[in-house]
Amino acid sequence: MQPSFGMGRGFRESTDHAFTDPLTGLGNHRRFFDKVDRLISDRAEDPAPFTVGILDLDGFKPINDLFGHKAGDDILIQVGMRLRAAMDGHSAVARIGADEFAFLYPMVFSEEAAAEKAAMLIEILSAPYDVGERTARLSASVGCSLFYMGDETTEVLVNKAETALYHAKRSGRGCVVVYTKEMEEAAKRVTRIEQALRRAVSAGEVEPHFQPIVDLKSRRTIGFETLSRWIDPDLGPVSPEIFIPIAEERGIIGQLSQLVLRKATETARDWPSDLFLSFNLSPSQLVDQNTGLHILSILDRTGFDPRRLEVEITETGLMTDPASAQKIVNDLRRCGIRVSLDDFGTGQSSLGRLREFQFDKLKIDRAFISSILEDRPSEHIIRAILAMCEGLGMDVVAEGIEKEAQASRLTEFGCNAGQGFLFGQAADANATLGYLRDAFRGARHVDAL
Ligand code: C2E
Ligand code: CA
Ligand code: CA
């Protein structure tokens, strides 16, 4: 294929303020769109593909907060210089958002080549930055899309790169993703679920279900974990593994969580008073300083004793902004709410967290429990966790117990509490009340149920 370069007038650098980013001296959003527009019209006659990419700095905000705005600006200037230096005669880079840059590679014709170029930019940006006496490190994520003639506009092309960037961000730091058609389909599905979920939350249609947590020796129920359930009239039942991440990403989780906590505490206040209720908090809620206040005001309104509530948080939730999470955890504990560390042993576990944060309880992830019977390493890990929790004065719950043999092995190791399909799946308020009536039949404190 013989590409048409068509770079003439479109690529002359203009010093016009309307087209320049004052901080980095790179082109701005308008200049970038202008250039892509022109390249598209130049390629109308002699269509050769080309590449656009959006690059987003990972974790720039915490750096900005930590080192201050002046240092943040210095880093952006250095990023701008490095990106500019990485461009060849044909290519262009612009700053199109606070920590977002866009590049245009007129001579990059394939997805492989696009990914390679983008990976090189990430590499260049990963070297340390001077910030006064100190140095900072950054990584970046990139989404790319290719122009293949026809009806594509600059906006469509940039949107596709943004969609690819979104996928890159989701797969962790420092990744490149090149746009594919399937991404568009997935993006549409997510938007459809988001809209249906917004409506359901406003209409109060997400329901708490309750899964029993038992004392492993006596098999007595000691509490329940609240798990959200949602059935949409059109989409049918949607798993929380799908709708919770969407609620988190699209900023619906706070509202959803408040709705479910209100309903759950209204239900649980009628249970025997020695049963606790546990409730999941999402990572994004541990960045929002209003979370504690919202929880307390719900407990106040529903008349649920804070000492009967436990919140479950994951290590991911502590990592985004440890100081903010620390403050929320402390506020909750001061009011008598217990805090447990969920899904322990998966994700980016760090034992250091157990020193920095005070937890009342730790939940061993299902992954270890499901392999406890076949797998020596899992057994050793579980024993080590149990010994550590004993030393730290923390309770332990083993999650995802499905077989009697798992339960007895755990009891043998000294694990006191468990949760899983063996003891019961999550059930709605009515079914749970029925379960409690059976379980506590004859016990005095359940007569009122
Ligand atoms: P999780 O907090 O780890 O909750 C336990 C999940 O394991 C639940 O899935 C539960 O049904 C499932 N499970 C329990 N016992 C067993 C077992 O023996 N075997 C197997 N295979 N699975 C078992 P579910 O209800 O689908 O929830 C998935 C995740 O969604 C939860 O994981 C939690 O992270 C999240 N989630 C659910 N409701 C809420 C909520 O209201 N707020 C937040 N932030 N997250 C929620
Ligand atoms: Ca949980
Ligand atoms: Ca869990």
Coordinates of C-alpha atoms and ligand atoms in Angstrom, one line a residue:
M1 CA 0.0 0.0 0.0
Q2 CA 1.3 3.4 -1.0
P3 CA 0.3 5.8 1.7
S4 CA -0.4 9.5 1.1
F5 CA 1.4 11.5 3.7
G6 CA -0.7 14.7 3.2
M7 CA 1.1 16.5 6.0
G8 CA 1.7 19.9 4.3
R9 CA -0.1 22.8 5.9
G10 CA -1.9 20.7 8.6
F11 CA 1.2 20.1 10.5
R12 CA 2.8 23.5 10.6
E13 CA 3.1 24.4 14.2
S14 CA 1.0 27.4 15.0
T15 CA 1.7 29.6 18.0
D16 CA -1.9 30.8 18.1
H17 CA -3.0 30.8 21.8
A18 CA -6.3 29.3 20.9
F19 CA -4.5 26.2 19.7
T20 CA -1.8 26.0 22.3
D21 CA -1.7 24.5 25.8
P22 CA 0.0 27.3 27.9
L23 CA 1.6 25.0 30.4
T24 CA 3.4 22.5 28.1
G25 CA 3.5 24.5 24.9
L26 CA 2.0 21.5 23.1
G27 CA -1.0 21.8 20.9
N28 CA -4.3 21.7 22.7
H29 CA -7.6 19.8 22.1
R30 CA -8.6 22.1 19.2
R31 CA -5.3 21.8 17.4
F32 CA -5.4 18.0 17.7
F33 CA -8.9 17.8 16.3
D34 CA -7.9 20.2 13.6
K35 CA -5.0 18.0 12.6
V36 CA -7.0 14.8 12.5
D37 CA -9.7 16.5 10.5
R38 CA -7.2 17.5 7.9
L39 CA -5.5 14.2 7.7
I40 CA -8.9 12.5 7.2
S41 CA -9.7 14.8 4.3
D42 CA -6.2 14.4 2.9
R43 CA -6.7 10.6 3.0
A44 CA -10.1 10.7 1.3
E45 CA -8.5 10.2 -2.1
D46 CA -5.8 7.8 -1.2
P47 CA -6.9 5.9 1.8
A48 CA -4.1 4.6 4.0
P49 CA -4.8 3.8 7.7
F50 CA -3.4 6.0 10.4
T51 CA -3.4 5.9 14.2
V52 CA -4.6 8.2 17.0
G53 CA -4.0 7.5 20.6
I54 CA -5.1 8.9 24.0
L55 CA -2.6 8.7 26.8
D56 CA -3.6 9.1 30.4
L57 CA -1.2 9.4 33.3
D58 CA -2.0 6.8 36.0
G59 CA -2.3 8.1 39.5
F60 CA -1.4 11.6 38.7
K61 CA -3.8 13.1 41.2
P62 CA -2.2 11.5 44.3
I63 CA 1.2 12.8 43.1
N64 CA -0.3 16.2 42.7
D65 CA -1.7 16.0 46.2
L66 CA 1.5 14.7 47.7
F67 CA 4.0 17.0 46.0
G68 CA 1.8 20.1 45.5
H69 CA 0.4 21.8 42.4
K70 CA 3.6 23.5 41.4
A71 CA 5.4 20.1 41.3
G72 CA 2.4 18.6 39.5
D73 CA 2.8 21.3 36.8
D74 CA 6.5 20.6 36.6
I75 CA 5.8 17.0 36.0
L76 CA 3.3 17.7 33.3
I77 CA 5.9 20.0 31.6
Q78 CA 8.4 17.2 31.7
V79 CA 5.9 14.7 30.3
G80 CA 5.2 17.2 27.5
M81 CA 8.8 17.5 26.7
R82 CA 9.4 13.7 26.7
L83 CA 6.4 13.1 24.4
R84 CA 7.4 15.9 22.0
A85 CA 10.9 14.4 21.8
A86 CA 9.5 11.0 21.0
M87 CA 7.6 12.2 18.0
D88 CA 9.1 11.9 14.5
G89 CA 8.7 14.4 11.7
H90 CA 5.3 13.2 10.8
S91 CA 3.7 12.6 14.2
A92 CA 2.1 15.1 16.6
V93 CA 1.2 15.2 20.3
A94 CA -1.2 17.5 22.1
R95 CA -2.4 18.0 25.7
I96 CA -6.2 17.5 25.7
G97 CA -7.0 17.3 29.4
A98 CA -5.4 17.8 32.8
D99 CA -3.3 14.7 32.6
E100 CA -4.5 13.4 29.2
F101 CA -2.4 13.6 26.0
A102 CA -3.3 12.7 22.4
F103 CA -1.1 11.7 19.6
L104 CA -1.4 11.2 15.9
Y105 CA 0.7 8.8 14.0
P106 CA 0.0 9.3 10.3
M107 CA 2.5 6.7 9.3
V108 CA 1.4 3.9 11.7
F109 CA -0.7 1.6 9.6
S110 CA -1.4 -1.5 11.7
E111 CA -2.7 -2.4 15.2
E112 CA 0.6 -4.1 16.1
A113 CA 2.6 -1.1 15.1
A114 CA 0.2 1.2 17.0
A115 CA 0.6 -0.9 20.2
E116 CA 4.4 -0.9 19.8
K117 CA 4.5 2.9 19.4
A118 CA 2.3 3.4 22.4
A119 CA 4.3 1.0 24.5
M120 CA 7.4 3.0 23.7
L121 CA 5.7 6.2 24.9
I122 CA 4.8 4.5 28.2
E123 CA 8.4 3.3 28.6
I124 CA 9.7 6.9 28.0
L125 CA 7.3 8.2 30.6
S126 CA 8.2 5.6 33.2
A127 CA 11.7 7.1 33.9
P128 CA 11.8 9.1 37.2
Y129 CA 10.8 12.8 37.2
D130 CA 12.7 15.5 39.1
V131 CA 10.6 17.3 41.6
G132 CA 12.9 19.7 43.5
E133 CA 15.1 17.5 45.6
R134 CA 13.0 14.5 45.2
T135 CA 12.0 12.2 42.3
A136 CA 8.6 10.9 41.4
R137 CA 7.6 8.0 39.1
L138 CA 4.5 7.8 36.9
S139 CA 3.0 5.2 34.6
A140 CA 0.6 5.9 31.8
S141 CA -2.2 4.0 30.0
V142 CA -2.9 4.3 26.3
G143 CA -5.9 3.6 24.1
C144 CA -5.4 3.6 20.3
S145 CA -7.7 3.5 17.3
L146 CA -6.9 3.2 13.6
F147 CA -8.6 5.1 10.8
Y148 CA -9.5 2.8 7.9
M149 CA -11.2 5.2 5.4
G150 CA -14.8 5.6 4.9
D151 CA -17.3 7.4 7.1
E152 CA -15.2 7.9 10.2
T153 CA -15.0 11.3 11.7
T154 CA -12.4 12.7 14.1
E155 CA -14.9 12.4 16.9
V156 CA -15.7 8.8 16.2
L157 CA -12.0 8.0 16.0
V158 CA -11.2 9.8 19.3
N159 CA -14.2 8.2 21.0
K160 CA -12.9 4.7 19.9
A161 CA -9.5 5.6 21.4
E162 CA -11.2 6.7 24.6
T163 CA -13.1 3.4 24.7
A164 CA -9.8 1.5 24.3
L165 CA -8.2 3.7 27.0
Y166 CA -11.0 2.8 29.3
H167 CA -10.2 -0.9 28.7
A168 CA -6.5 -0.2 29.2
K169 CA -7.2 1.5 32.6
R170 CA -9.3 -1.4 33.7
S171 CA -6.6 -3.9 33.0
G172 CA -4.2 -2.2 35.3
R173 CA -1.5 0.4 35.1
G174 CA 0.8 0.9 32.2
C175 CA -1.2 -0.9 29.5
V176 CA -1.9 -0.3 25.9
V177 CA -5.2 -1.3 24.3
V178 CA -6.1 -1.0 20.6
Y179 CA -9.7 -0.5 19.9
T180 CA -11.8 -3.4 18.5
K181 CA -15.4 -3.7 17.5
E182 CA -16.2 -6.0 20.4
M183 CA -15.3 -3.2 22.8
E184 CA -18.0 -1.0 21.3
E185 CA -20.6 -3.8 21.9
A186 CA -19.4 -4.2 25.5
A187 CA -19.5 -0.4 26.0
K188 CA -23.1 -0.4 24.8
R189 CA -24.1 -3.2 27.1
V190 CA -22.5 -1.4 30.1
T191 CA -24.4 1.8 29.2
R192 CA -27.7 -0.1 29.0
I193 CA -27.1 -1.7 32.4
E194 CA -26.1 1.6 33.9
Q195 CA -29.3 3.3 32.7
A196 CA -31.5 0.5 34.0
L197 CA -29.6 0.5 37.3
R198 CA -30.0 4.2 37.8
R199 CA -33.8 3.8 37.3
A200 CA -33.9 0.8 39.6
V201 CA -32.0 2.6 42.4
S202 CA -34.3 5.7 42.2
A203 CA -37.3 3.4 42.3
G204 CA -35.9 1.5 45.3
E205 CA -35.8 -1.8 43.4
V206 CA -32.4 -3.2 44.5
E207 CA -33.0 -5.6 47.4
P208 CA -30.8 -6.9 50.2
H209 CA -30.4 -10.6 50.5
F210 CA -28.8 -12.3 53.5
Q211 CA -26.3 -15.1 53.7
P212 CA -25.9 -16.8 57.1
I213 CA -22.5 -16.8 58.8
V214 CA -22.3 -19.7 61.3
D215 CA -20.3 -20.8 64.3
L216 CA -18.5 -23.8 62.8
K217 CA -18.6 -26.0 65.9
S218 CA -22.2 -25.5 67.0
R219 CA -23.5 -24.5 63.5
R220 CA -25.4 -21.8 65.2
T221 CA -26.0 -18.7 63.0
I222 CA -24.2 -15.7 64.4
G223 CA -24.9 -13.2 61.7
F224 CA -25.6 -12.5 58.0
E225 CA -23.8 -10.8 55.1
T226 CA -25.9 -8.5 53.1
L227 CA -25.7 -9.1 49.3
S228 CA -27.4 -6.9 46.8
R229 CA -29.9 -8.4 44.3
W230 CA -31.4 -6.8 41.3
I231 CA -34.0 -8.0 38.8
D232 CA -34.6 -5.7 35.9
P233 CA -37.9 -6.0 34.1
D234 CA -36.1 -6.2 30.7
L235 CA -32.6 -7.5 31.5
G236 CA -33.8 -10.1 34.1
P237 CA -31.6 -10.8 37.1
V238 CA -28.3 -9.1 36.9
S239 CA -25.4 -10.5 39.0
P240 CA -23.8 -8.1 41.5
E241 CA -20.5 -9.2 39.9
I242 CA -21.7 -7.2 36.9
F243 CA -23.8 -4.4 38.4
I244 CA -21.6 -3.5 41.4
P245 CA -18.5 -2.6 39.2
I246 CA -20.7 -0.6 36.9
A247 CA -22.3 1.2 39.9
E248 CA -18.7 2.0 41.1
E249 CA -17.5 3.2 37.8
R250 CA -20.5 5.3 37.0
G251 CA -20.9 6.9 40.4
I252 CA -24.1 5.1 41.4
I253 CA -22.6 3.0 44.2
G254 CA -23.2 5.6 47.0
Q255 CA -26.9 5.8 46.3
L256 CA -27.2 2.1 45.8
S257 CA -25.4 1.3 49.0
Q258 CA -27.6 3.7 51.0
L259 CA -30.8 2.2 49.6
V260 CA -29.6 -1.4 50.4
L261 CA -28.3 -0.5 53.8
R262 CA -31.6 1.1 54.8
K263 CA -33.6 -1.9 53.7
A264 CA -31.2 -4.3 55.3
T265 CA -31.2 -2.6 58.7
E266 CA -35.0 -2.3 58.6
T267 CA -35.1 -6.0 58.2
A268 CA -32.3 -7.0 60.6
R269 CA -33.6 -4.9 63.5
D270 CA -36.3 -7.4 64.0
W271 CA -33.9 -10.4 64.3
P272 CA -32.6 -11.7 67.6
S273 CA -30.4 -8.9 68.9
D274 CA -27.2 -11.1 69.2
L275 CA -27.1 -11.5 65.4
F276 CA -24.8 -9.1 63.5
L277 CA -25.4 -7.8 60.0
S278 CA -22.4 -7.3 57.7
F279 CA -22.4 -5.0 54.8
N280 CA -19.9 -4.5 51.9
L281 CA -18.3 -1.1 51.2
S282 CA -16.8 -0.5 47.8
P283 CA -13.3 1.0 47.3
S284 CA -14.8 4.3 45.9
Q285 CA -16.8 4.7 49.1
L286 CA -13.6 4.7 51.1
V287 CA -12.4 7.8 49.2
D288 CA -15.6 9.7 50.0
Q289 CA -15.5 11.3 53.5
N290 CA -19.3 11.4 53.6
T291 CA -19.6 7.6 53.7
G292 CA -19.4 7.4 57.5
L293 CA -21.9 10.1 58.0
H294 CA -24.3 8.5 55.5
I295 CA -24.0 5.1 57.3
L296 CA -24.6 6.6 60.7
S297 CA -27.6 8.7 59.6
I298 CA -29.2 5.5 58.1
L299 CA -28.6 3.6 61.4
D300 CA -30.1 6.5 63.3
R301 CA -33.2 6.6 61.1
T302 CA -33.8 2.9 61.1
G303 CA -32.9 2.5 64.8
F304 CA -30.3 -0.2 64.2
D305 CA -27.7 -0.5 66.8
P306 CA -24.2 0.3 65.3
R307 CA -22.7 -2.4 67.5
R308 CA -24.6 -5.0 65.5
L309 CA -23.2 -3.7 62.2
E310 CA -20.0 -4.8 60.5
V311 CA -18.6 -3.3 57.3
E312 CA -16.5 -5.4 54.9
I313 CA -13.8 -3.7 53.0
T314 CA -11.1 -5.1 50.6
E315 CA -7.5 -4.3 50.4
T316 CA -8.1 -2.6 47.1
G317 CA -10.3 -0.2 49.0
L318 CA -7.5 0.7 51.3
M319 CA -5.0 1.3 48.5
T320 CA -6.5 4.1 46.5
D321 CA -6.3 6.7 49.3
P322 CA -5.0 5.0 52.5
A323 CA -5.4 8.2 54.6
S324 CA -9.0 8.7 53.6
A325 CA -9.8 5.1 54.2
Q326 CA -8.1 5.2 57.6
K327 CA -10.2 8.1 58.7
I328 CA -13.4 6.5 57.6
V329 CA -12.5 3.2 59.3
N330 CA -11.6 5.1 62.5
D331 CA -14.8 7.1 62.5
L332 CA -16.9 3.9 62.0
R333 CA -15.1 2.0 64.8
R334 CA -15.5 4.9 67.2
C335 CA -19.2 4.5 66.8
G336 CA -19.1 0.8 67.6
I337 CA -19.3 -0.5 64.0
R338 CA -16.9 -3.4 63.4
V339 CA -14.7 -3.5 60.4
S340 CA -13.7 -6.6 58.6
L341 CA -11.1 -7.2 55.8
D342 CA -12.8 -9.0 53.0
D343 CA -11.5 -11.4 50.3
F344 CA -8.2 -11.8 52.2
G345 CA -5.4 -13.5 50.3
T346 CA -6.5 -12.3 46.8
G347 CA -5.5 -9.1 45.1
Q348 CA -2.6 -7.0 46.2
S349 CA -2.4 -8.3 49.8
S350 CA 0.1 -6.6 52.0
L351 CA 0.6 -7.7 55.5
G352 CA 1.7 -4.2 56.3
R353 CA -2.0 -3.1 56.0
L354 CA -2.7 -5.2 59.1
R355 CA -0.3 -3.1 61.1
E356 CA -1.6 0.3 59.8
F357 CA -5.3 -0.5 60.0
Q358 CA -7.2 -2.0 62.9
F359 CA -9.6 -4.7 61.8
D360 CA -11.9 -6.6 64.0
K361 CA -12.3 -9.5 61.6
L362 CA -10.7 -11.1 58.6
K363 CA -12.5 -13.1 55.9
I364 CA -10.4 -15.8 54.2
D365 CA -11.2 -15.8 50.5
R366 CA -13.1 -18.7 48.9
A367 CA -10.2 -19.4 46.6
F368 CA -8.3 -21.0 49.6
I369 CA -11.3 -22.8 51.0
S370 CA -12.2 -24.4 47.7
S371 CA -8.8 -26.0 47.4
I372 CA -8.2 -26.8 51.1
L373 CA -8.9 -30.5 50.6
E374 CA -6.6 -31.1 47.7
D375 CA -3.9 -28.6 48.0
R376 CA -1.2 -28.5 50.7
P377 CA -0.2 -24.9 50.1
S378 CA -3.8 -23.7 50.7
E379 CA -3.8 -25.6 54.0
H380 CA -0.6 -24.0 55.1
I381 CA -1.7 -20.6 54.1
I382 CA -5.0 -21.0 56.0
R383 CA -3.2 -22.2 59.1
A384 CA -0.8 -19.3 58.9
I385 CA -3.7 -16.8 58.6
L386 CA -5.4 -18.3 61.6
A387 CA -2.3 -18.1 63.7
M388 CA -1.7 -14.5 62.6
C389 CA -5.3 -13.5 63.4
E390 CA -5.1 -15.1 66.8
G391 CA -2.0 -13.1 67.6
L392 CA -3.6 -9.9 66.4
G393 CA -6.8 -10.5 68.3
M394 CA -8.9 -10.7 65.1
D395 CA -11.9 -12.9 64.4
V396 CA -11.9 -15.0 61.3
V397 CA -14.6 -16.1 58.9
A398 CA -13.8 -18.7 56.2
E399 CA -15.8 -17.9 53.0
G400 CA -17.3 -20.2 50.4
I401 CA -17.6 -23.4 52.4
E402 CA -19.5 -25.8 50.2
K403 CA -18.6 -29.2 51.6
E404 CA -18.8 -30.8 55.0
A405 CA -15.2 -32.0 54.7
Q406 CA -14.0 -28.4 54.3
A407 CA -16.0 -27.3 57.4
S408 CA -14.5 -30.1 59.5
R409 CA -11.0 -29.4 58.3
L410 CA -11.4 -25.7 59.2
T411 CA -12.7 -26.6 62.6
E412 CA -9.7 -28.9 63.1
F413 CA -7.4 -25.9 62.3
G414 CA -9.2 -23.8 64.9
C415 CA -11.3 -21.6 62.6
N416 CA -14.4 -20.6 64.4
A417 CA -16.7 -19.1 61.9
G418 CA -17.7 -19.9 58.3
Q419 CA -20.0 -18.9 55.5
G420 CA -21.0 -20.7 52.3
F421 CA -23.5 -22.7 50.4
L422 CA -23.1 -25.6 52.8
F423 CA -24.9 -23.4 55.4
G424 CA -27.1 -21.4 53.1
Q425 CA -27.2 -19.1 50.1
A426 CA -28.3 -15.5 50.3
A427 CA -32.0 -15.3 50.7
D428 CA -34.5 -12.4 50.8
A429 CA -35.9 -10.8 54.0
N430 CA -38.9 -13.2 54.2
A431 CA -37.0 -16.4 53.6
T432 CA -34.4 -15.3 56.1
L433 CA -37.0 -14.7 58.7
G434 CA -38.3 -18.2 58.0
Y435 CA -34.8 -19.6 58.3
L436 CA -34.3 -17.9 61.7
R437 CA -37.6 -19.2 63.0
D438 CA -36.5 -22.7 62.2
A439 CA -33.0 -22.3 63.4
F440 CA -33.9 -20.6 66.7
R441 CA -37.1 -22.6 67.3
G442 CA -37.6 -22.8 71.0
A443 CA -35.1 -20.2 71.9
R444 CA -36.7 -17.5 74.0
H445 CA -35.4 -14.5 72.2
V446 CA -36.9 -15.5 68.9
D447 CA -40.5 -15.8 70.2
A448 CA -41.3 -12.4 68.9
L449 CA -40.3 -13.2 65.3
Ligands
C2E1 P1 -18.2 -11.0 48.4 O1 -18.3 -9.8 49.3 O2 -17.0 -11.8 48.4 O3 -19.5 -11.9 48.7 C1 -19.5 -13.3 48.7 C2 -19.9 -13.8 47.3 O4 -19.6 -15.2 47.3 C3 -21.4 -13.7 47.1 O5 -21.6 -13.6 45.7 C4 -21.9 -15.0 47.5 O6 -23.2 -15.4 47.0 C5 -20.8 -15.9 47.1 N1 -20.8 -17.2 47.8 C6 -21.0 -17.3 49.1 N2 -20.9 -18.6 49.5 C7 -20.4 -19.3 48.4 C8 -20.1 -20.7 48.2 O7 -20.1 -21.5 49.1 N3 -19.7 -21.0 46.9 C9 -19.7 -20.1 45.9 N4 -19.3 -20.5 44.7 N5 -20.0 -18.8 46.1 C10 -20.4 -18.4 47.4 P2 -22.6 -12.4 45.1 O8 -23.8 -12.3 45.9 O9 -22.7 -12.8 43.6 O10 -21.7 -11.1 45.2 C11 -20.5 -10.9 44.5 C12 -19.8 -9.8 45.0 O11 -20.5 -8.5 44.7 C13 -19.5 -9.7 46.5 O12 -18.4 -10.5 46.8 C14 -19.3 -8.3 46.8 O13 -18.0 -8.0 46.5 C15 -20.2 -7.6 45.7 N6 -21.4 -7.1 46.3 C16 -22.6 -7.7 46.5 N7 -23.5 -6.9 47.1 C17 -22.8 -5.7 47.3 C18 -23.2 -4.5 47.9 O14 -24.3 -4.3 48.4 N8 -22.2 -3.5 48.0 C19 -21.0 -3.7 47.5 N9 -20.1 -2.7 47.6 N10 -20.6 -4.9 46.9 C20 -21.5 -5.9 46.9
CA2 CA -18.1 -9.5 51.4
CA3 CA -15.7 -12.0 50.3

